[in-house]
Coordinates of C-alpha atoms in Angstrom, one line a residue:
Chain A
N230 CA 0.0 0.0 0.0
A231 CA 1.9 3.1 -1.3
G232 CA -0.7 5.6 0.0
V233 CA -0.4 8.9 -1.8
T234 CA 2.5 9.4 -4.2
Q235 CA 3.6 12.5 -6.1
T236 CA 5.6 12.9 -9.3
P237 CA 8.1 14.5 -9.6
K238 CA 9.8 15.2 -6.3
F239 CA 11.7 18.2 -7.5
R240 CA 11.5 20.4 -10.6
V241 CA 13.0 23.7 -11.8
L242 CA 11.1 25.7 -14.4
K243 CA 11.8 28.9 -16.3
T244 CA 9.2 31.6 -16.3
G245 CA 6.5 30.8 -18.9
Q246 CA 7.2 27.1 -19.1
S247 CA 4.4 24.6 -18.4
M248 CA 4.3 21.4 -16.4
T249 CA 2.0 18.9 -14.8
L250 CA 2.3 17.4 -11.3
L251 CA 0.9 14.0 -10.9
C252 CA -0.8 12.7 -7.7
A253 CA -1.8 9.0 -7.3
Q254 CA -3.5 7.2 -4.4
D255 CA -4.2 3.6 -3.9
M256 CA -6.7 3.8 -1.0
N257 CA -9.8 4.2 -3.2
H258 CA -10.5 7.6 -1.7
E259 CA -13.3 9.7 -3.2
Y260 CA -11.8 13.1 -2.4
M261 CA -8.4 14.5 -3.5
Y262 CA -6.8 17.9 -2.9
W263 CA -3.9 20.0 -4.1
Y264 CA -2.2 22.4 -1.6
R265 CA 0.8 24.7 -1.8
Q266 CA 3.1 25.7 1.1
D267 CA 5.3 28.7 1.0
P268 CA 8.3 29.0 3.4
G269 CA 7.2 29.4 7.0
M270 CA 3.5 29.3 6.2
G271 CA 0.7 26.8 6.5
L272 CA -0.8 25.0 3.6
R273 CA -3.3 26.7 1.2
L274 CA -5.8 24.8 -0.8
I275 CA -5.5 25.3 -4.6
H276 CA -8.1 22.9 -6.1
Y277 CA -9.9 19.8 -4.9
S278 CA -12.1 17.0 -6.3
V279 CA -15.0 15.2 -4.8
G280 CA -15.0 12.4 -7.3
E281 CA -13.9 11.2 -10.7
G282 CA -14.6 13.8 -13.4
T283 CA -15.3 16.6 -10.9
T284 CA -13.1 19.5 -9.7
A285 CA -13.5 22.7 -7.8
K286 CA -11.6 25.8 -6.8
G287 CA -10.0 26.2 -3.4
E288 CA -8.5 29.2 -1.7
V289 CA -5.8 30.1 -4.3
P290 CA -6.7 28.6 -7.7
D291 CA -5.4 31.3 -10.0
G292 CA -2.6 30.1 -12.4
Y293 CA -3.5 26.4 -12.0
N294 CA -5.7 23.9 -13.6
V295 CA -6.6 20.4 -12.5
S296 CA -8.1 17.2 -13.9
R297 CA -9.4 14.0 -12.3
L298 CA -10.0 11.6 -15.2
K299 CA -9.5 8.5 -13.0
K300 CA -10.5 8.1 -9.4
Q301 CA -6.9 7.3 -8.3
N302 CA -5.2 10.2 -10.1
F303 CA -5.4 14.0 -9.6
L304 CA -3.3 16.2 -11.9
L305 CA -2.2 19.8 -11.3
G306 CA -1.1 21.9 -14.3
L307 CA 0.8 25.1 -14.5
E308 CA 0.2 26.6 -18.0
S309 CA 2.7 29.4 -17.7
A310 CA 4.8 29.2 -14.7
A311 CA 5.6 32.4 -12.7
P312 CA 8.2 33.0 -9.9
S313 CA 5.3 33.5 -7.5
Q314 CA 4.5 29.8 -8.0
T315 CA 7.8 28.7 -6.4
S316 CA 6.5 26.6 -3.6
V317 CA 6.2 23.0 -2.2
Y318 CA 3.1 21.3 -3.5
F319 CA 1.3 18.7 -1.5
C320 CA -1.4 16.4 -2.7
A321 CA -3.9 14.7 -0.3
S322 CA -6.8 12.3 -0.4
S323 CA -9.6 11.4 1.9
Y324 CA -12.5 9.1 2.3
R325 CA -15.9 10.2 3.4
L326 CA -17.1 8.7 6.7
A327 CA -20.0 10.2 8.6
G328 CA -19.0 13.8 7.8
V329 CA -15.4 13.4 8.9
Y330 CA -12.6 13.9 6.4
E331 CA -9.2 12.7 7.6
Q332 CA -6.7 13.6 4.9
Y333 CA -3.7 11.6 3.9
F334 CA -0.8 13.6 2.4
G335 CA 1.9 12.8 -0.2
P336 CA 5.6 13.6 0.3
G337 CA 5.4 16.9 -1.7
T338 CA 6.9 18.3 -4.9
R339 CA 9.4 21.1 -4.6
L340 CA 9.0 23.5 -7.5
T341 CA 11.3 26.4 -8.3
V342 CA 10.4 28.9 -11.0
T343 CA 13.3 31.1 -12.1
Chain B
D819 CA -15.0 31.3 9.6
A820 CA -13.9 29.6 12.7
K821 CA -10.3 30.5 13.2
T822 CA -7.7 29.1 15.6
T823 CA -4.9 30.7 17.6
Q824 CA -1.8 28.7 18.6
P825 CA 1.4 29.7 20.3
P826 CA 4.2 30.0 17.6
S827 CA 6.6 27.7 19.5
M828 CA 7.0 25.5 22.5
D829 CA 9.7 23.3 24.0
C830 CA 9.3 20.0 25.8
A831 CA 11.7 17.7 27.6
E832 CA 12.0 14.2 26.2
G833 CA 9.9 11.7 28.0
R834 CA 7.6 14.4 29.5
A835 CA 4.1 15.2 28.3
A836 CA 3.7 17.9 25.7
N837 CA 0.6 19.9 26.0
L838 CA -0.2 22.0 23.0
P839 CA -3.1 24.6 23.4
C840 CA -5.4 25.9 20.7
N841 CA -8.1 28.6 21.0
H842 CA -11.1 28.4 18.6
S843 CA -13.6 30.8 20.3
T844 CA -15.7 31.2 17.2
I845 CA -16.3 27.5 16.6
S846 CA -19.8 26.5 15.7
G847 CA -21.7 23.6 17.0
N848 CA -21.1 21.2 14.1
E849 CA -17.4 21.9 13.5
Y850 CA -14.8 19.4 14.3
V851 CA -11.4 20.2 15.7
Y852 CA -8.5 18.4 13.9
W853 CA -4.9 18.2 14.7
Y854 CA -2.1 17.5 12.2
R855 CA 1.6 17.6 12.4
Q856 CA 4.3 18.2 9.9
I857 CA 7.8 16.8 10.5
H858 CA 10.5 18.8 8.8
S859 CA 9.4 19.1 5.2
Q860 CA 7.3 16.1 4.9
G861 CA 3.6 16.0 4.1
P862 CA 1.3 16.7 7.1
Q863 CA 0.2 13.7 9.2
Y864 CA -3.2 13.3 10.7
I865 CA -3.1 13.0 14.5
I866 CA -6.6 13.1 16.0
H867 CA -10.0 14.9 15.7
G868 CA -12.9 15.6 18.0
L869 CA -16.3 17.3 18.2
K870 CA -17.3 17.5 21.9
N871 CA -15.9 14.6 23.9
N872 CA -12.3 14.0 24.8
E873 CA -10.6 11.6 22.4
T874 CA -7.6 9.3 22.6
N875 CA -5.7 7.2 20.1
E876 CA -2.3 5.6 19.9
M877 CA -0.6 8.9 19.1
A878 CA -2.2 11.5 21.4
S879 CA -5.1 12.7 23.5
L880 CA -7.4 15.6 22.6
I881 CA -9.1 17.5 25.5
I882 CA -11.9 19.9 24.4
T883 CA -13.3 22.3 26.9
E884 CA -17.0 22.1 27.7
D885 CA -17.8 25.4 25.9
R886 CA -15.7 24.1 22.9
K887 CA -13.8 27.4 22.7
S888 CA -10.4 25.8 23.2
S889 CA -8.6 22.4 23.1
T890 CA -5.3 20.8 24.1
L891 CA -3.4 18.2 22.3
I892 CA -1.4 16.0 24.6
L893 CA 1.5 13.8 23.6
P894 CA 1.9 11.7 26.8
H895 CA 5.6 10.8 26.5
A896 CA 7.3 13.1 23.9
T897 CA 10.2 11.8 22.0
L898 CA 12.8 13.5 19.8
R899 CA 10.8 12.3 16.8
D900 CA 7.8 14.3 17.9
T901 CA 9.7 17.5 17.0
A902 CA 7.4 19.1 14.4
V903 CA 4.9 21.8 13.6
Y904 CA 1.5 21.0 15.0
Y905 CA -1.6 22.4 13.4
C906 CA -4.9 22.9 15.1
I907 CA -7.7 23.2 12.4
V908 CA -11.4 23.8 12.6
R909 CA -13.1 22.6 9.5
V910 CA -15.2 25.3 7.9
T911 CA -16.7 23.1 5.2
K912 CA -16.0 19.5 4.1
N913 CA -13.5 20.7 1.5
D914 CA -12.0 23.7 3.3
M915 CA -9.3 22.7 5.8
R916 CA -7.5 26.0 6.6
F917 CA -3.9 25.4 7.9
G918 CA -2.5 28.3 10.0
A919 CA 1.1 28.8 11.0
G920 CA 0.8 26.1 13.8
T921 CA 3.0 25.6 16.8
R922 CA 6.6 24.5 16.4
L923 CA 7.3 21.9 19.1
T924 CA 10.9 21.2 19.9
V925 CA 11.5 18.1 22.1
K926 CA 14.8 18.4 23.8
P927 CA 17.0 15.6 25.3

Protein backbone atom coordinates (compact mmCIF):
# COMPACT_ATOMS: atom_id res chain seq x y z
CA ASN A 1 0.00 0.00 0.00
CA ALA A 2 1.87 3.06 -1.26
CA GLY A 3 -0.68 5.58 0.03
CA VAL A 4 -0.36 8.93 -1.75
CA THR A 5 2.51 9.37 -4.18
CA GLN A 6 3.60 12.47 -6.08
CA THR A 7 5.64 12.86 -9.26
CA PRO A 8 8.11 14.51 -9.65
CA LYS A 9 9.79 15.19 -6.28
CA PHE A 10 11.72 18.20 -7.53
CA ARG A 11 11.47 20.45 -10.58
CA VAL A 12 13.01 23.68 -11.79
CA LEU A 13 11.11 25.67 -14.41
CA LYS A 14 11.80 28.85 -16.28
CA THR A 15 9.18 31.58 -16.30
CA GLY A 16 6.55 30.84 -18.91
CA GLN A 17 7.15 27.09 -19.08
CA SER A 18 4.39 24.62 -18.37
CA MET A 19 4.31 21.41 -16.40
CA THR A 20 1.99 18.86 -14.83
CA LEU A 21 2.27 17.42 -11.34
CA LEU A 22 0.85 13.95 -10.85
CA CYS A 23 -0.77 12.66 -7.68
CA ALA A 24 -1.81 9.04 -7.28
CA GLN A 25 -3.53 7.24 -4.40
CA ASP A 26 -4.25 3.56 -3.93
CA MET A 27 -6.71 3.83 -1.04
CA ASN A 28 -9.84 4.17 -3.19
CA HIS A 29 -10.53 7.62 -1.71
CA GLU A 30 -13.27 9.72 -3.22
CA TYR A 31 -11.77 13.11 -2.42
CA MET A 32 -8.44 14.52 -3.54
CA TYR A 33 -6.76 17.88 -2.93
CA TRP A 34 -3.86 20.04 -4.06
CA TYR A 35 -2.18 22.42 -1.60
CA ARG A 36 0.78 24.73 -1.79
CA GLN A 37 3.06 25.66 1.09
CA ASP A 38 5.27 28.71 0.99
CA PRO A 39 8.25 29.02 3.37
CA GLY A 40 7.24 29.44 7.01
CA MET A 41 3.54 29.27 6.25
CA GLY A 42 0.74 26.78 6.49
CA LEU A 43 -0.84 24.97 3.57
CA ARG A 44 -3.29 26.67 1.24
CA LEU A 45 -5.83 24.78 -0.84
CA ILE A 46 -5.50 25.26 -4.60
CA HIS A 47 -8.12 22.90 -6.06
CA TYR A 48 -9.94 19.82 -4.95
CA SER A 49 -12.07 17.01 -6.34
CA VAL A 50 -14.98 15.16 -4.75
CA GLY A 51 -15.02 12.41 -7.33
CA GLU A 52 -13.90 11.20 -10.73
CA GLY A 53 -14.60 13.81 -13.38
CA THR A 54 -15.29 16.63 -10.91
CA THR A 55 -13.06 19.49 -9.73
CA ALA A 56 -13.55 22.71 -7.80
CA LYS A 57 -11.56 25.80 -6.81
CA GLY A 58 -10.00 26.21 -3.43
CA GLU A 59 -8.50 29.24 -1.72
CA VAL A 60 -5.75 30.06 -4.27
CA PRO A 61 -6.71 28.62 -7.69
CA ASP A 62 -5.36 31.30 -10.04
CA GLY A 63 -2.65 30.12 -12.42
CA TYR A 64 -3.47 26.43 -11.96
CA ASN A 65 -5.71 23.88 -13.62
CA VAL A 66 -6.60 20.37 -12.51
CA SER A 67 -8.11 17.19 -13.89
CA ARG A 68 -9.45 14.00 -12.34
CA LEU A 69 -10.01 11.58 -15.20
CA LYS A 70 -9.46 8.53 -13.00
CA LYS A 71 -10.46 8.09 -9.39
CA GLN A 72 -6.92 7.31 -8.30
CA ASN A 73 -5.21 10.22 -10.07
CA PHE A 74 -5.35 14.00 -9.64
CA LEU A 75 -3.27 16.19 -11.94
CA LEU A 76 -2.19 19.77 -11.27
CA GLY A 77 -1.15 21.86 -14.26
CA LEU A 78 0.76 25.10 -14.54
CA GLU A 79 0.19 26.55 -18.00
CA SER A 80 2.67 29.44 -17.75
CA ALA A 81 4.83 29.25 -14.66
CA ALA A 82 5.65 32.40 -12.68
CA PRO A 83 8.23 32.95 -9.92
CA SER A 84 5.33 33.45 -7.47
CA GLN A 85 4.49 29.78 -7.98
CA THR A 86 7.76 28.69 -6.43
CA SER A 87 6.53 26.55 -3.56
CA VAL A 88 6.17 23.04 -2.19
CA TYR A 89 3.06 21.33 -3.54
CA PHE A 90 1.27 18.68 -1.53
CA CYS A 91 -1.43 16.35 -2.70
CA ALA A 92 -3.86 14.73 -0.29
CA SER A 93 -6.78 12.34 -0.42
CA SER A 94 -9.56 11.41 1.94
CA TYR A 95 -12.49 9.06 2.30
CA ARG A 96 -15.87 10.16 3.45
CA LEU A 97 -17.11 8.73 6.72
CA ALA A 98 -20.03 10.24 8.59
CA GLY A 99 -18.98 13.82 7.75
CA VAL A 100 -15.39 13.38 8.90
CA TYR A 101 -12.63 13.90 6.37
CA GLU A 102 -9.23 12.71 7.56
CA GLN A 103 -6.72 13.62 4.88
CA TYR A 104 -3.68 11.60 3.86
CA PHE A 105 -0.83 13.58 2.35
CA GLY A 106 1.86 12.81 -0.18
CA PRO A 107 5.55 13.65 0.30
CA GLY A 108 5.40 16.87 -1.72
CA THR A 109 6.89 18.31 -4.90
CA ARG A 110 9.41 21.13 -4.61
CA LEU A 111 8.99 23.51 -7.53
CA THR A 112 11.30 26.41 -8.29
CA VAL A 113 10.43 28.90 -11.01
CA THR A 114 13.30 31.10 -12.14
CA ASP B 1 -15.04 31.35 9.56
CA ALA B 2 -13.95 29.65 12.72
CA LYS B 3 -10.30 30.54 13.25
CA THR B 4 -7.68 29.09 15.55
CA THR B 5 -4.94 30.66 17.63
CA GLN B 6 -1.84 28.71 18.64
CA PRO B 7 1.45 29.74 20.28
CA PRO B 8 4.19 29.97 17.64
CA SER B 9 6.61 27.72 19.49
CA MET B 10 6.98 25.45 22.51
CA ASP B 11 9.69 23.30 24.04
CA CYS B 12 9.28 20.01 25.84
CA ALA B 13 11.72 17.68 27.58
CA GLU B 14 12.04 14.19 26.16
CA GLY B 15 9.88 11.71 28.05
CA ARG B 16 7.61 14.38 29.46
CA ALA B 17 4.08 15.18 28.32
CA ALA B 18 3.72 17.86 25.68
CA ASN B 19 0.56 19.94 26.00
CA LEU B 20 -0.24 22.04 22.96
CA PRO B 21 -3.06 24.57 23.36
CA CYS B 22 -5.41 25.92 20.73
CA ASN B 23 -8.08 28.61 20.97
CA HIS B 24 -11.09 28.42 18.64
CA SER B 25 -13.55 30.76 20.33
CA THR B 26 -15.74 31.21 17.22
CA ILE B 27 -16.26 27.51 16.57
CA SER B 28 -19.80 26.52 15.68
CA GLY B 29 -21.70 23.56 17.02
CA ASN B 30 -21.09 21.16 14.15
CA GLU B 31 -17.44 21.92 13.46
CA TYR B 32 -14.80 19.36 14.31
CA VAL B 33 -11.37 20.17 15.74
CA TYR B 34 -8.54 18.45 13.87
CA TRP B 35 -4.87 18.15 14.72
CA TYR B 36 -2.15 17.45 12.19
CA ARG B 37 1.60 17.64 12.41
CA GLN B 38 4.34 18.24 9.86
CA ILE B 39 7.76 16.80 10.53
CA HIS B 40 10.50 18.80 8.80
CA SER B 41 9.42 19.15 5.17
CA GLN B 42 7.25 16.06 4.92
CA GLY B 43 3.55 16.04 4.13
CA PRO B 44 1.28 16.74 7.11
CA GLN B 45 0.22 13.74 9.17
CA TYR B 46 -3.21 13.35 10.73
CA ILE B 47 -3.12 12.96 14.52
CA ILE B 48 -6.62 13.13 15.96
CA HIS B 49 -9.96 14.90 15.75
CA GLY B 50 -12.93 15.55 18.00
CA LEU B 51 -16.27 17.28 18.25
CA LYS B 52 -17.32 17.52 21.90
CA ASN B 53 -15.89 14.64 23.85
CA ASN B 54 -12.28 14.04 24.75
CA GLU B 55 -10.57 11.63 22.39
CA THR B 56 -7.55 9.33 22.65
CA ASN B 57 -5.73 7.23 20.13
CA GLU B 58 -2.31 5.60 19.89
CA MET B 59 -0.62 8.91 19.09
CA ALA B 60 -2.23 11.47 21.37
CA SER B 61 -5.13 12.69 23.46
CA LEU B 62 -7.40 15.60 22.64
CA ILE B 63 -9.06 17.52 25.45
CA ILE B 64 -11.88 19.89 24.40
CA THR B 65 -13.32 22.34 26.90
CA GLU B 66 -17.00 22.11 27.69
CA ASP B 67 -17.76 25.37 25.87
CA ARG B 68 -15.66 24.10 22.92
CA LYS B 69 -13.77 27.38 22.70
CA SER B 70 -10.38 25.78 23.23
CA SER B 71 -8.65 22.43 23.11
CA THR B 72 -5.35 20.84 24.11
CA LEU B 73 -3.40 18.18 22.28
CA ILE B 74 -1.43 15.96 24.64
CA LEU B 75 1.51 13.83 23.60
CA PRO B 76 1.91 11.74 26.76
CA HIS B 77 5.60 10.83 26.46
CA ALA B 78 7.27 13.09 23.92
CA THR B 79 10.24 11.76 21.98
CA LEU B 80 12.76 13.53 19.78
CA ARG B 81 10.81 12.26 16.76
CA ASP B 82 7.81 14.31 17.89
CA THR B 83 9.65 17.52 17.02
CA ALA B 84 7.39 19.05 14.37
CA VAL B 85 4.95 21.82 13.56
CA TYR B 86 1.53 21.03 14.99
CA TYR B 87 -1.59 22.43 13.36
CA CYS B 88 -4.95 22.88 15.05
CA ILE B 89 -7.67 23.17 12.43
CA VAL B 90 -11.38 23.80 12.61
CA ARG B 91 -13.07 22.64 9.46
CA VAL B 92 -15.21 25.30 7.89
CA THR B 93 -16.71 23.11 5.19
CA LYS B 94 -16.05 19.54 4.13
CA ASN B 95 -13.54 20.74 1.55
CA ASP B 96 -11.99 23.70 3.30
CA MET B 97 -9.32 22.74 5.82
CA ARG B 98 -7.45 25.98 6.65
CA PHE B 99 -3.93 25.43 7.94
CA GLY B 100 -2.53 28.32 9.97
CA ALA B 101 1.07 28.79 11.03
CA GLY B 102 0.81 26.14 13.76
CA THR B 103 3.01 25.57 16.82
CA ARG B 104 6.59 24.52 16.36
CA LEU B 105 7.26 21.94 19.08
CA THR B 106 10.87 21.17 19.89
CA VAL B 107 11.51 18.11 22.05
CA LYS B 108 14.83 18.41 23.82
CA PRO B 109 16.95 15.59 25.28
